[in-house]
Amino acid sequence: MPPGTLHHRVTAALSNWQLDDAEQLLSGVERDPSPYVAAVPADDAMEDAPNSLGRAWADTLRAELLVRRLRLAGFTLVGDPVSSDSPAEPALDLHAGVAELLDGTGVEADPRSESASRAALAIALVRSAKAAFDAADDDLQRAAGLARHARIELLSRRIDAAMDEAVEAASLLDPALSPSVLLVDTLSTLAGVLADLELMPLALDYQRRAHETALAAAADPEVLEPDAADPDVLVAVAATRLGELCAELGEGLLDDGAPESAAPYFAEARQLAEQALAQLPPDAHGIVPAQIVHGWALVGMGEQAAAVGPLRAAVRLSCAAADRARLASAQLALGRALRRQGDGRAADEHLVAALDLATEHGLPRVRRAALRELCTLHADLNDAERALPYLQAYLSDELDRVDERRTRWVELFGRRKSLLETERAAGQLRRQAYEDPLTHLPNRRYAEARLDGLLAAGDVPALAVVDVDRFKSINDAIGHPGGDAVLRVVGELLVAGVRDTDEVCRWAGDEFVILLPETTSEQAERALERIRASVVGYPWSELGLDVPVTISAGIASATRGDDRKTLFAAADGVLYDAKRSGRDRVVRLSAVTQTRAAASPLDAHFGPAPARRTEDAPQEEAAAPAPVPPSPLDDALRAVTAVLEEEPGFASLLGRPHAPLGAERPAEPLLGPVPETARVEDAEPVLVEDAVIEDAVIEDVVVEEAEPVVLGTAAGAETDVVWATGRSTEQVLTLVREARREHPDRPVLVLRAVPETLVALATEHGRETTMDAAASAAAVGPVPEPSGRVTVLCSGGADTPVAAEAAFVARIAGTEVVRIDDVAGSRTRNLFADRTVFDDTDCLVVVAGMEASLATMVGSLTDVPVVAVPTSTGQPSAFGGLGALMTMLTAATPGMTVSNIDNGYSAGVFAARVARRSGRTR
């Protein structure tokens, strides 16, 4: 008999409660001591060393046989009565049982003495097997033994002990273990134990892993031994068990009133069962379990008529094979199908049979399901007299289950000493999960989790992405071991150059990330510059390199609303800028101006970078003649021409559209659409002859017939605005498409958008999208060159979104923007002490709610135009911003205009117009 075959036959007999057959099979276990390939004991092993793994498996099988016989007799492994309905039943005298075993008596004694002897022997076998498994060096063998012992503890209703064994077995199942038949069996056994412990999500995860392992083992011929099970059978059995758990979880969701959540589990169970039936040979033992799972899934999906026939056949086959566990499941599934089909009498017959089998053979999940089905059946039939006992039994079982769960968790946490080995293994697994094995730095998984935690907590960290320049050439020069040494040194230099609160992680390959909590991009830039210098100055010749190693770094600082992907994309984008700019440098991204190199990967998130004019670039205007400076005569002549051509009344206003403001300034974007009638190309300038202007008196002015005023082509146009408030994402996308199709040369501004809309815009329009998450705004289309400067002041807090909106709109309108947040209290004096803030700006936007007087203070201390924006934040007595609005409107401060409440858009447009005009005259 091949190794392992006897073990599987004994296991099948035990599962079917064919205890006499299992005992007969175990009589020859000495000739086949190990169900799997066990390690050969060393030659120098001590005589009193623990038993071999083969003997441990034999003891485990004998112990389970004895525990099942005890269960039929009504006792647990430790001699306690199984049922709590008969408290008068005394516990077994285990001391007497041990004495009878030592004396060789008790075999023909009374049933209680025989049960005591069996309990004492079972305890001894369990302890012997556990000692052998604990001494084994093979973690998989230990895990397999522990999972089997957890099932033995469950048969004895020792919930706490079963939990201990399951926890330790799970800690030994390293995800890196190679696929094997033993691993598939161990995972399936552990999944069954977890399901009996009512930990269904965990059970489903382990059984899913068992199915994946079976697929991997079947795909690799070297994994399976020549005499092992058929690969198709191995996969089919694992799929059937996974489908059974899916169907059971789906039934639980149906009972909880969540049919939508249950449907995917029933669909998966049906698919798995059909796959198993297609893979199994016609006479295979796994055909019947697969048919039961398939019928169960059909019932869950409402196809009772299609399920009844196959389930009846499964009941007949299970009964003929004396497979009690399968028979109980088949009876339950058939009874459920008949109940939902309306055949109450037949359903009652099958459900009662399932309940009796489950109670007799210790199948807790089948028992609870049968009780619930019977209670529901008789309640639907208005038979309260029969429904009540089932309801009481079900509720009693549920209360016992809850109490057991609570007790086992309390005991589990109190058993620290027994779980020290498990904790050490779990700690090692955690280190492996979050630590890079080469540099011993945290890895990418840790960096992502940590960054998510910082952003979720409301922190605004800076993120630096660091890349080793030309790392491939380093590997080519000193080999891969030398390249590994370079990465370790770079990691050490990065750690040495940051604070204790900062965290350096290896992202992938030659790329590192640094998380800097509560750090601005400017502070991070200074720190990375120091690190860059230390990397260049390191004695790399000691590692065999002729040229120094250099690094490039990109830095981005988080703003409100950023997520991990957005922040990393920003930092990674400016890293590419550093690479293209020559490497060995640090580049940071400004959150407001978004200044970076052209053609950056970041363009997909924030739009194309504006083109920069360098000193070496050719200037087209250089070839043109120098412009003639304007004189007072020109202004006077234009005034005379306007008066002579003016039509009476409102005819001039109604008959011919006026050009928008800014049309006469080619370098400034138009502030509105240009009327078609006003577009005249190649127009000649007005000719004025014999004009003499003296002391503001015009004499003998002869004006020839004047041509219309020339409207130069503007560099841009006013943006189209799409307000996303109250609109769905698809509606916003549609409006943006229409605006872009009508005016491809203008940016389309989207305001007050939710994050999903912003992501959809960036996805659809790619690098044409400029985005600001803090402002909840985006612009699609070309962004004009900045002209002039706008400074946005904000008292911080809830005023920040309005300030961000004003800053973003001003930037899209064609100005450079500087934001200064948290201007309140003592920080206001520091701001006013630094006059450069006012000297270097063309227009100030002051956003304030509770600090409404901030706008009047700023306006009284500077001659720069001020746009005051009241916000709806503040005390309840502020009446939703009305108080701030009235404070600003009634102020006597000159040079200040007031926007309406929370209107950052209007403030940004107005400030941009002022700044563009001022910037043009510089």
mmCIF file of C-alpha atoms in Angstrom, residues 4-187:
data_model
loop_
_atom_site.group_PDB
_atom_site.id
_atom_site.type_symbol
_atom_site.label_atom_id
_atom_site.label_comp_id
_atom_site.label_asym_id
_atom_site.label_seq_id
_atom_site.Cartn_x
_atom_site.Cartn_y
_atom_site.Cartn_z
ATOM 1 C CA GLY A 4 -0.499 8.067 2.535
ATOM 2 C CA THR A 5 -3.228 5.842 1.155
ATOM 3 C CA LEU A 6 -3.958 4.205 4.507
ATOM 4 C CA HIS A 7 -4.120 7.587 6.179
ATOM 5 C CA HIS A 8 -6.698 8.857 3.711
ATOM 6 C CA ARG A 9 -8.793 5.696 4.061
ATOM 7 C CA VAL A 10 -8.776 5.958 7.861
ATOM 8 C CA THR A 11 -9.639 9.657 7.637
ATOM 9 C CA ALA A 12 -12.563 8.915 5.326
ATOM 10 C CA ALA A 13 -13.842 6.191 7.645
ATOM 11 C CA LEU A 14 -13.607 8.479 10.666
ATOM 12 C CA SER A 15 -15.397 11.311 8.858
ATOM 13 C CA ASN A 16 -18.226 8.882 7.966
ATOM 14 C CA TRP A 17 -18.355 7.621 11.563
ATOM 15 C CA GLN A 18 -17.516 4.133 10.325
ATOM 16 C CA LEU A 19 -15.545 3.547 13.478
ATOM 17 C CA ASP A 20 -15.232 -0.231 13.264
ATOM 18 C CA ASP A 21 -13.803 0.046 9.744
ATOM 19 C CA ALA A 22 -11.358 2.716 10.921
ATOM 20 C CA GLU A 23 -10.229 0.523 13.821
ATOM 21 C CA GLN A 24 -9.676 -2.413 11.492
ATOM 22 C CA LEU A 25 -7.598 -0.225 9.158
ATOM 23 C CA LEU A 26 -5.544 1.129 12.058
ATOM 24 C CA SER A 27 -4.599 -2.403 13.114
ATOM 25 C CA GLY A 28 -2.036 -2.401 10.296
ATOM 26 C CA VAL A 29 -0.719 1.097 10.890
ATOM 27 C CA GLU A 30 2.644 -0.182 12.110
ATOM 28 C CA ARG A 31 3.360 -1.467 8.621
ATOM 29 C CA ASP A 32 2.620 1.982 7.199
ATOM 30 C CA PRO A 33 3.548 4.375 10.028
ATOM 31 C CA SER A 34 3.433 7.692 8.186
ATOM 32 C CA PRO A 35 0.700 9.047 5.940
ATOM 33 C CA TYR A 36 3.250 11.416 4.397
ATOM 34 C CA VAL A 37 6.959 11.358 3.753
ATOM 35 C CA ALA A 38 8.372 11.951 7.236
ATOM 36 C CA ALA A 39 11.883 13.058 8.098
ATOM 37 C CA VAL A 40 14.326 10.215 8.848
ATOM 38 C CA PRO A 41 15.656 10.429 12.439
ATOM 39 C CA ALA A 42 19.304 11.332 12.746
ATOM 40 C CA ASP A 43 21.801 8.567 13.511
ATOM 41 C CA ASP A 44 22.832 10.250 16.747
ATOM 42 C CA ALA A 45 19.280 10.720 17.973
ATOM 43 C CA MET A 46 18.772 10.025 21.652
ATOM 44 C CA GLU A 47 16.955 6.861 22.632
ATOM 45 C CA ASP A 48 14.431 8.824 24.664
ATOM 46 C CA ALA A 49 13.858 11.356 21.861
ATOM 47 C CA PRO A 50 10.232 12.137 20.937
ATOM 48 C CA ASN A 51 8.427 9.685 18.734
ATOM 49 C CA SER A 52 8.766 9.955 14.985
ATOM 50 C CA LEU A 53 6.250 11.860 12.930
ATOM 51 C CA GLY A 54 4.921 8.569 11.605
ATOM 52 C CA ARG A 55 4.125 7.395 15.099
ATOM 53 C CA ALA A 56 2.674 10.835 15.875
ATOM 54 C CA TRP A 57 0.239 10.496 12.977
ATOM 55 C CA ALA A 58 -0.718 6.997 14.119
ATOM 56 C CA ASP A 59 -1.378 8.274 17.637
ATOM 57 C CA THR A 60 -3.446 11.148 16.233
ATOM 58 C CA LEU A 61 -5.654 8.817 14.214
ATOM 59 C CA ARG A 62 -6.147 6.467 17.182
ATOM 60 C CA ALA A 63 -6.952 9.429 19.434
ATOM 61 C CA GLU A 64 -9.602 10.678 17.012
ATOM 62 C CA LEU A 65 -11.113 7.216 16.828
ATOM 63 C CA LEU A 66 -11.355 7.067 20.614
ATOM 64 C CA VAL A 67 -12.805 10.573 20.849
ATOM 65 C CA ARG A 68 -15.501 9.703 18.323
ATOM 66 C CA ARG A 69 -16.414 6.589 20.323
ATOM 67 C CA LEU A 70 -16.561 8.738 23.441
ATOM 68 C CA ARG A 71 -18.785 11.155 21.589
ATOM 69 C CA LEU A 72 -21.235 8.389 20.727
ATOM 70 C CA ALA A 73 -21.189 7.382 24.398
ATOM 71 C CA GLY A 74 -21.986 10.975 25.384
ATOM 72 C CA PHE A 75 -18.623 12.107 26.767
ATOM 73 C CA THR A 76 -15.799 14.438 25.791
ATOM 74 C CA LEU A 77 -12.073 13.822 25.695
ATOM 75 C CA VAL A 78 -11.690 14.857 29.336
ATOM 76 C CA GLY A 79 -14.658 12.778 30.493
ATOM 77 C CA ASP A 80 -17.324 15.478 30.769
ATOM 78 C CA PRO A 81 -20.850 14.816 29.487
ATOM 79 C CA VAL A 82 -21.365 16.169 25.949
ATOM 80 C CA SER A 83 -24.961 17.225 26.510
ATOM 81 C CA SER A 84 -25.891 19.824 29.088
ATOM 82 C CA ASP A 85 -29.508 18.561 29.139
ATOM 83 C CA SER A 86 -28.680 15.914 31.749
ATOM 84 C CA PRO A 87 -26.689 17.641 34.503
ATOM 85 C CA ALA A 88 -27.167 14.660 36.777
ATOM 86 C CA GLU A 89 -24.863 12.570 34.557
ATOM 87 C CA PRO A 90 -21.512 12.418 36.425
ATOM 88 C CA ALA A 91 -18.174 12.856 34.712
ATOM 89 C CA LEU A 92 -15.936 9.897 34.015
ATOM 90 C CA ASP A 93 -13.319 8.870 36.560
ATOM 91 C CA LEU A 94 -10.171 9.244 34.478
ATOM 92 C CA HIS A 95 -7.927 8.041 37.319
ATOM 93 C CA ALA A 96 -9.826 4.768 37.366
ATOM 94 C CA GLY A 97 -9.514 4.596 33.625
ATOM 95 C CA VAL A 98 -5.732 4.964 33.812
ATOM 96 C CA ALA A 99 -5.553 2.236 36.473
ATOM 97 C CA GLU A 100 -7.644 -0.100 34.349
ATOM 98 C CA LEU A 101 -5.328 0.531 31.412
ATOM 99 C CA LEU A 102 -2.249 -0.237 33.521
ATOM 100 C CA ASP A 103 -3.829 -3.366 35.010
ATOM 101 C CA GLY A 104 -5.106 -4.562 31.670
ATOM 102 C CA THR A 105 -8.673 -4.706 32.915
ATOM 103 C CA GLY A 106 -11.702 -2.697 31.923
ATOM 104 C CA VAL A 107 -12.119 -4.093 28.449
ATOM 105 C CA GLU A 108 -15.156 -6.140 29.393
ATOM 106 C CA ALA A 109 -16.202 -3.797 32.192
ATOM 107 C CA ASP A 110 -19.315 -1.637 32.327
ATOM 108 C CA PRO A 111 -19.765 1.093 29.668
ATOM 109 C CA ARG A 112 -18.676 3.906 31.975
ATOM 110 C CA SER A 113 -15.431 2.145 32.846
ATOM 111 C CA GLU A 114 -14.817 1.394 29.184
ATOM 112 C CA SER A 115 -15.386 5.055 28.300
ATOM 113 C CA ALA A 116 -13.046 6.153 31.107
ATOM 114 C CA SER A 117 -10.326 3.871 29.758
ATOM 115 C CA ARG A 118 -10.820 5.234 26.265
ATOM 116 C CA ALA A 119 -10.644 8.828 27.507
ATOM 117 C CA ALA A 120 -7.447 8.169 29.449
ATOM 118 C CA LEU A 121 -5.866 6.451 26.449
ATOM 119 C CA ALA A 122 -6.966 9.221 24.101
ATOM 120 C CA ILE A 123 -5.413 11.875 26.352
ATOM 121 C CA ALA A 124 -2.146 9.947 26.431
ATOM 122 C CA LEU A 125 -2.113 9.567 22.646
ATOM 123 C CA VAL A 126 -2.864 13.258 22.102
ATOM 124 C CA ARG A 127 -0.031 14.303 24.421
ATOM 125 C CA SER A 128 2.392 11.890 22.770
ATOM 126 C CA ALA A 129 1.494 13.098 19.284
ATOM 127 C CA LYS A 130 1.724 16.767 20.274
ATOM 128 C CA ALA A 131 5.180 16.222 21.737
ATOM 129 C CA ALA A 132 6.320 14.626 18.487
ATOM 130 C CA PHE A 133 4.876 17.411 16.360
ATOM 131 C CA ASP A 134 6.391 20.118 18.593
ATOM 132 C CA ALA A 135 9.835 18.519 18.257
ATOM 133 C CA ALA A 136 9.641 18.359 14.463
ATOM 134 C CA ASP A 137 11.660 20.771 12.342
ATOM 135 C CA ASP A 138 9.141 20.628 9.502
ATOM 136 C CA ASP A 139 6.696 23.510 10.011
ATOM 137 C CA LEU A 140 4.224 22.069 7.521
ATOM 138 C CA GLN A 141 4.085 18.716 9.335
ATOM 139 C CA ARG A 142 3.581 20.551 12.626
ATOM 140 C CA ALA A 143 0.804 22.679 11.152
ATOM 141 C CA ALA A 144 -0.916 19.596 9.712
ATOM 142 C CA GLY A 145 -0.801 17.844 13.086
ATOM 143 C CA LEU A 146 -2.063 20.903 14.948
ATOM 144 C CA ALA A 147 -4.980 21.353 12.536
ATOM 145 C CA ARG A 148 -5.949 17.696 13.037
ATOM 146 C CA HIS A 149 -5.720 18.063 16.803
ATOM 147 C CA ALA A 150 -7.910 21.168 16.619
ATOM 148 C CA ARG A 151 -10.585 19.020 14.995
ATOM 149 C CA ILE A 152 -10.251 16.463 17.803
ATOM 150 C CA GLU A 153 -10.735 19.230 20.367
ATOM 151 C CA LEU A 154 -13.858 20.401 18.536
ATOM 152 C CA LEU A 155 -15.326 16.902 18.706
ATOM 153 C CA SER A 156 -14.876 17.141 22.472
ATOM 154 C CA ARG A 157 -16.513 20.614 22.550
ATOM 155 C CA ARG A 158 -13.271 22.077 23.920
ATOM 156 C CA ILE A 159 -13.589 25.364 22.065
ATOM 157 C CA ASP A 160 -10.676 27.137 23.734
ATOM 158 C CA ALA A 161 -8.252 24.303 23.050
ATOM 159 C CA ALA A 162 -9.407 24.072 19.436
ATOM 160 C CA MET A 163 -8.829 27.813 19.029
ATOM 161 C CA ASP A 164 -5.310 27.504 20.472
ATOM 162 C CA GLU A 165 -4.414 24.707 18.073
ATOM 163 C CA ALA A 166 -5.907 26.546 15.087
ATOM 164 C CA VAL A 167 -4.062 29.779 15.877
ATOM 165 C CA GLU A 168 -0.724 28.000 16.146
ATOM 166 C CA ALA A 169 -1.336 25.994 12.982
ATOM 167 C CA ALA A 170 -2.209 29.143 11.048
ATOM 168 C CA SER A 171 0.966 30.870 12.215
ATOM 169 C CA LEU A 172 3.075 28.045 10.770
ATOM 170 C CA LEU A 173 1.517 28.147 7.303
ATOM 171 C CA ASP A 174 3.926 30.510 5.582
ATOM 172 C CA PRO A 175 2.526 31.877 2.309
ATOM 173 C CA ALA A 176 5.873 31.022 0.713
ATOM 174 C CA LEU A 177 5.442 27.261 1.290
ATOM 175 C CA SER A 178 5.753 25.206 -1.874
ATOM 176 C CA PRO A 179 2.574 23.593 -3.230
ATOM 177 C CA SER A 180 2.059 20.005 -2.091
ATOM 178 C CA VAL A 181 -0.681 17.509 -1.282
ATOM 179 C CA LEU A 182 0.085 17.879 2.425
ATOM 180 C CA LEU A 183 -0.340 21.664 2.228
ATOM 181 C CA VAL A 184 -3.696 21.292 0.455
ATOM 182 C CA ASP A 185 -4.948 18.841 3.105
ATOM 183 C CA THR A 186 -3.709 21.024 5.963
ATOM 184 C CA LEU A 187 -5.332 24.172 4.631
#
